[in-house]
């Protein structure tokens, strides 16, 4: 059996899926045809059912939930790992600003809507180009995700707000960022197997972190090992192994979905 798998090239995805993609665990007769896309492209492709298993932003989960079911493993969810709003210097968030976001369907954009509802002048920019857009003055501020949250100060940018911290202060819950979902068109036993394989792949990665280094580096936009390690440490954690009750409550708080249905 072959399944279509769409993930992003960011270090946490390649780290978690290395064992599954590269044959380090027993896939039980399942092969994966893997494609790598920017998170906004993953979100858009999920709206038309492009893949059997795919990474998506939690922000789009309500709109695709009739087509995809949430897997218990593989999530990017936690505390202290939220998107960062940055600017070249001090800005007044009570006045209108031109803000770059990594896609209108991303959790980062949803958080801006929730936390800074007055900011409506938002512009879609590829996540890896947002820091440069802010630095060059094309926008007043930008929301950084992935590697950008570790490297913005080196580009002369300053922190305006940590959206994850603001979310945690408001809700007391960890922040759900990215999810792994499986098509409801797959047989139930295939969905169960996919969930088991993702969990085994995550556990393998956590127990054998050095094994995935070459694979992660081959796709990372920022090849500095310190940045890669920081990225993985921040986004891959116990919630990536299993959401648990707290994780599901956090997903429900962000998405409005019934936690009993997740």
C-alpha positions as semicolon CSV with decimal commas, in nm:
position;residue;x (nm);y (nm);z (nm)
1;X;0,000;0,000;0,000
2;X;0,129;0,347;-0,091
3;X;0,006;0,665;0,077
4;X;0,056;1,026;-0,031
5;X;0,228;1,221;0,248
6;X;0,263;1,599;0,244
7;X;0,483;1,770;0,504
8;X;0,687;2,087;0,527
9;X;1,068;2,098;0,491
10;X;1,105;2,259;0,835
11;X;1,329;2,077;1,086
12;X;1,053;1,956;1,317
13;X;0,867;1,781;1,034
14;X;1,173;1,619;0,880
15;X;1,295;1,520;1,226
16;X;0,966;1,354;1,320
17;X;0,912;1,181;0,986
18;X;1,270;1,073;0,917
19;X;1,226;0,722;1,058
20;X;0,905;0,667;0,865
21;X;1,026;0,809;0,534
22;X;1,373;0,655;0,545
23;X;1,287;0,306;0,660
24;X;1,420;0,320;1,016
25;X;1,097;0,166;1,149
26;X;0,882;-0,117;1,017
27;X;0,613;0,049;0,804
28;X;0,420;-0,279;0,790
29;X;0,390;-0,294;0,416
30;X;0,314;0,076;0,373
31;X;0,517;0,303;0,145
32;X;0,496;0,681;0,136
33;X;0,509;0,913;-0,164
34;X;0,638;1,231;0,005
35;X;0,602;1,591;-0,110
36;X;0,737;1,898;0,071
37;X;0,552;2,228;0,071
38;X;0,541;2,558;0,256
39;X;0,278;2,552;0,531
40;X;0,036;2,776;0,343
41;X;0,057;2,548;0,040
42;X;-0,008;2,250;0,267
43;X;-0,317;2,424;0,402
44;X;-0,448;2,504;0,055
45;X;-0,382;2,153;-0,074
46;X;-0,568;2,005;0,222
47;X;-0,883;2,196;0,129
48;X;-0,904;1,987;-0,190
49;X;-0,787;1,659;-0,037
50;X;-0,450;1,657;-0,211
51;X;-0,286;1,400;0,020
52;X;-0,375;1,095;0,225
53;X;-0,177;1,225;0,522
54;X;-0,071;1,586;0,554
55;X;0,065;1,852;0,784
56;X;-0,171;2,149;0,826
57;X;-0,207;2,452;1,047
58;X;-0,450;2,400;1,331
59;X;-0,621;2,717;1,209
60;X;-0,765;2,531;0,908
61;X;-0,873;2,220;1,097
62;X;-1,240;2,328;1,128
63;X;-1,270;2,392;0,754
64;X;-1,120;2,055;0,654
65;X;-1,258;1,840;0,934
66;X;-1,520;1,685;0,711
67;X;-1,240;1,566;0,482
68;X;-0,961;1,486;0,730
69;X;-0,936;1,343;1,080
70;X;-0,679;1,457;1,335
71;X;-0,404;1,210;1,425
72;X;-0,299;1,188;1,789
73;X;0,074;1,212;1,705
74;X;0,292;1,447;1,505
75;X;0,158;1,781;1,629
76;X;0,361;2,094;1,689
77;X;0,205;2,211;2,012
78;X;0,347;2,340;2,335
79;X;0,444;2,632;2,553
80;X;0,691;2,904;2,460
81;X;0,684;2,810;2,092
82;X;0,447;3,062;1,938
83;X;0,496;3,291;1,637
84;X;0,675;3,619;1,704
85;X;0,564;3,963;1,591
86;X;0,876;4,164;1,507
87;X;0,961;4,508;1,371
88;X;1,267;4,723;1,295
89;X;1,200;4,939;1,600
90;X;0,923;5,029;1,844
91;X;0,575;5,026;1,692
92;X;0,235;5,115;1,831
93;X;0,004;4,815;1,787
94;X;-0,296;5,037;1,862
95;X;-0,252;5,213;1,528
96;X;-0,288;5,048;1,185
97;X;0,026;4,871;1,068
98;X;0,124;4,688;0,750
99;X;0,195;4,337;0,876
100;X;0,342;4,041;0,688
101;X;0,194;3,701;0,778
102;X;0,303;3,358;0,650
103;X;-0,039;3,289;0,497
104;X;-0,399;3,378;0,571
105;X;-0,477;3,017;0,659
106;X;-0,199;2,977;0,916
107;X;-0,228;2,960;1,292
108;X;-0,001;3,264;1,303
109;X;-0,261;3,469;1,116
110;X;-0,544;3,335;1,334
111;X;-0,351;3,441;1,644
112;X;-0,309;3,790;1,502
113;X;-0,685;3,805;1,453
114;X;-0,745;3,690;1,810
115;X;-0,477;3,895;1,984
116;X;-0,454;4,207;1,767
117;X;-0,802;4,241;1,614
118;X;-0,743;4,602;1,509
119;X;-0,467;4,499;1,270
120;X;-0,641;4,432;0,939
121;X;-0,376;4,543;0,687
122;X;-0,206;4,205;0,654
123;X;-0,004;4,079;0,359
124;X;0,081;3,719;0,269
125;X;0,457;3,668;0,244
126;X;0,647;3,340;0,221
127;X;0,755;3,260;0,578
128;X;1,125;3,256;0,490
129;X;1,103;3,608;0,337
130;X;0,914;3,787;0,615
131;X;1,219;3,903;0,812
132;X;1,366;4,059;0,497
133;X;1,036;4,231;0,417
134;X;1,037;4,390;0,762
135;X;1,406;4,476;0,749
136;X;1,370;4,640;0,407
137;X;1,068;4,846;0,511
138;X;0,817;4,681;0,280
139;X;0,600;4,621;0,586
140;X;0,592;4,772;0,933
141;X;0,602;4,440;1,115
142;X;0,595;4,068;1,045
143;X;0,495;3,742;1,209
144;X;0,782;3,492;1,215
145;X;0,750;3,115;1,232
146;X;0,991;2,822;1,189
147;X;1,360;2,919;1,179
148;X;1,285;3,291;1,159
149;X;1,197;3,310;1,525
150;X;1,556;3,213;1,612
151;X;1,741;3,443;1,372
152;X;1,549;3,773;1,361
153;X;1,777;3,961;1,605
154;X;2,075;3,895;1,380
155;X;1,888;4,087;1,110
156;X;1,844;4,391;1,331
157;X;1,481;4,325;1,421
158;X;1,319;4,355;1,761
159;X;1,039;4,167;1,934
160;X;0,700;4,338;1,945
161;X;0,504;4,047;2,092
162;X;0,529;3,674;2,152
163;X;0,194;3,545;2,026
164;X;0,238;3,213;2,200
165;X;0,302;3,375;2,537
166;X;0,001;3,602;2,491
167;X;-0,214;3,298;2,407
168;X;-0,090;3,112;2,715
169;X;-0,158;3,412;2,939
170;X;-0,511;3,436;2,803
171;X;-0,603;3,066;2,809
172;X;-0,360;2,889;3,040
173;X;-0,320;2,627;2,766
174;X;-0,036;2,527;2,532
175;X;-0,052;2,668;2,180
176;X;-0,151;2,433;1,895
177;X;0,040;2,526;1,579
178;X;0,064;2,236;1,333
179;X;-0,132;1,912;1,307
180;X;-0,101;1,586;1,118
181;X;-0,430;1,472;0,964
182;X;-0,541;1,168;0,764
183;X;-0,803;1,151;0,491
184;X;-1,145;1,025;0,596
185;X;-1,155;0,853;0,258
186;X;-0,901;0,599;0,381
187;X;-1,023;0,275;0,541
188;X;-1,042;0,308;0,923
189;X;-0,773;0,044;0,967
190;X;-0,539;0,245;0,742
191;X;-0,600;0,560;0,947
192;X;-0,523;0,367;1,264
193;X;-0,205;0,228;1,110
194;X;-0,099;0,575;0,993
195;X;-0,144;0,710;1,344
196;X;0,061;0,427;1,491
197;X;0,340;0,474;1,236
198;X;0,361;0,849;1,295
199;X;0,384;0,790;1,670
200;X;0,656;0,527;1,624
201;X;0,847;0,761;1,394
202;X;0,833;1,046;1,648
203;X;0,945;0,818;1,929
204;X;1,233;0,684;1,720
205;X;1,346;1,040;1,643
206;X;1,339;1,141;2,008
207;X;1,536;0,832;2,110
208;X;1,785;0,850;1,822
209;X;1,819;1,220;1,734
210;X;2,151;1,184;1,554
211;X;2,006;0,944;1,298
212;X;1,794;1,214;1,135
213;X;2,065;1,481;1,112
214;X;2,153;1,437;0,745
215;X;1,788;1,426;0,637
216;X;1,696;1,732;0,844
217;X;1,995;1,931;0,717
218;X;1,913;1,847;0,355
219;X;1,584;2,037;0,381
220;X;1,653;2,304;0,643
221;X;1,664;2,658;0,510
222;X;1,892;2,755;0,797
223;X;2,178;2,505;0,812
224;X;2,330;2,620;1,139
225;X;2,317;2,320;1,373
226;X;2,237;2,536;1,674
227;X;1,930;2,679;1,503
228;X;1,819;2,335;1,385
229;X;1,857;2,187;1,733
230;X;1,673;2,479;1,894
231;X;1,392;2,444;1,642
232;X;1,348;2,074;1,708
233;X;1,372;2,112;2,086
234;X;1,101;2,376;2,082
235;X;0,849;2,211;1,851
236;X;0,893;1,837;1,911
237;X;0,789;1,733;2,261
238;X;0,551;1,508;2,454
239;X;0,251;1,659;2,271
240;X;0,409;1,539;1,946
241;X;0,393;1,184;2,078
242;X;0,034;1,216;2,197
243;X;-0,194;1,516;2,234
244;X;-0,344;1,393;2,558
245;X;-0,634;1,563;2,735
246;X;-0,457;1,897;2,774
247;X;-0,356;1,903;2,411
248;X;-0,708;1,830;2,294
249;X;-0,850;2,102;2,517
250;X;-0,598;2,343;2,368
251;X;-0,698;2,243;2,015
252;X;-1,064;2,288;2,104
253;X;-0,996;2,633;2,252
254;X;-0,817;2,748;1,937
255;X;-1,044;2,588;1,676
256;X;-1,384;2,581;1,845
257;X;-1,417;2,209;1,772
258;X;-1,573;1,978;2,030
259;X;-1,284;1,816;2,224
260;X;-1,484;1,493;2,247
261;X;-1,480;1,470;1,866
262;X;-1,106;1,523;1,826
